[in-house]
Coordinates of C-alpha atoms in Angstrom, one line a residue:
X26 CA 101.8 114.0 35.8
X27 CA 103.3 111.3 37.2
X28 CA 106.3 111.4 39.9
X29 CA 108.0 108.8 41.0
X30 CA 109.0 109.8 44.6
X31 CA 109.6 113.3 44.5
X32 CA 110.9 113.6 40.8
X33 CA 108.6 114.8 38.4
X34 CA 109.3 112.0 35.3
X35 CA 106.4 113.6 32.9
X36 CA 102.6 112.8 32.2
X37 CA 100.4 113.4 29.3
X38 CA 98.2 116.1 28.3
X39 CA 94.4 115.2 27.2
X40 CA 93.2 117.3 24.2
X41 CA 89.6 117.4 22.1
X42 CA 89.2 119.2 19.1
X43 CA 85.7 119.3 19.6
X44 CA 85.1 120.3 23.3
X45 CA 85.5 123.9 24.5
X46 CA 87.1 124.5 27.6
X47 CA 84.0 123.9 29.8
X48 CA 83.5 120.6 28.3
X49 CA 84.3 116.6 29.3
X50 CA 87.0 115.4 27.1
X51 CA 85.7 112.1 28.5
X52 CA 84.9 111.3 24.8
X53 CA 85.5 109.7 21.8
X54 CA 87.9 111.9 19.8
X55 CA 90.2 112.6 22.7
X56 CA 93.7 112.7 22.4
X57 CA 96.5 112.5 24.6
X58 CA 100.2 114.0 24.2
X59 CA 103.2 113.3 25.9
X60 CA 104.3 115.2 28.3
X61 CA 108.2 114.8 28.7
X62 CA 110.3 116.5 31.6
X63 CA 113.0 116.7 28.9
X64 CA 111.1 118.8 26.7
X65 CA 109.4 120.9 29.5
X66 CA 113.4 122.0 30.3
X67 CA 112.7 125.2 27.9
X68 CA 113.7 128.1 29.6
X69 CA 113.4 131.1 27.1
X70 CA 111.2 133.1 29.5
X71 CA 113.7 132.0 32.7
X72 CA 110.0 130.5 34.0
X73 CA 111.0 126.5 32.5
X74 CA 107.4 125.3 32.3
X75 CA 108.7 122.0 34.0
X76 CA 108.0 124.7 37.1
X77 CA 104.8 125.2 36.8
X78 CA 103.9 121.5 36.3
X79 CA 106.2 119.8 38.9
X80 CA 105.0 122.3 41.1
X81 CA 101.7 121.6 40.5
X82 CA 102.5 117.1 40.8
X83 CA 103.6 118.3 44.6
X84 CA 100.9 120.4 45.4
X85 CA 98.7 117.4 44.3
X86 CA 100.7 114.7 46.2
X87 CA 100.4 117.0 49.1
X88 CA 96.7 117.0 49.3
X89 CA 96.5 113.4 48.9
X90 CA 99.1 113.1 51.5
X91 CA 97.0 115.0 53.9
X92 CA 93.5 113.9 53.5
X93 CA 95.2 110.4 53.8
X94 CA 96.6 111.3 56.9
X95 CA 93.4 112.5 58.1
X96 CA 91.2 109.5 57.1
X97 CA 94.1 107.6 59.1
X98 CA 94.7 105.7 55.9
X99 CA 97.1 102.6 56.4
X100 CA 99.4 102.1 53.6
X101 CA 101.0 98.0 53.3
X102 CA 104.2 98.1 53.0
X103 CA 105.2 102.5 52.7
X104 CA 108.3 103.7 53.4
X105 CA 108.6 107.3 54.5
X106 CA 111.1 108.9 53.2
X107 CA 111.7 112.7 53.1
X108 CA 111.9 114.7 49.7
X109 CA 114.6 117.7 49.8
X110 CA 113.5 120.9 49.5
X111 CA 110.0 120.1 47.9

């Protein structure tokens, strides 16, 4: 899942027809399928998939930020900005 700032912009899902749900997909035959925000805005169940992927990405970024803060990581040219209601 890719984000620019606080905005979900898309990503990829990796699949492999010859692997089970517990096997590594890091092998020949893996297929990447694009994950576009426009494709996720399907609201048939009043719960767009964009919310699921978006919150997953935001939680991941939050975890990275917390780990970086704990490790006192310094980012060159980093500009701290708010992300609204994330």
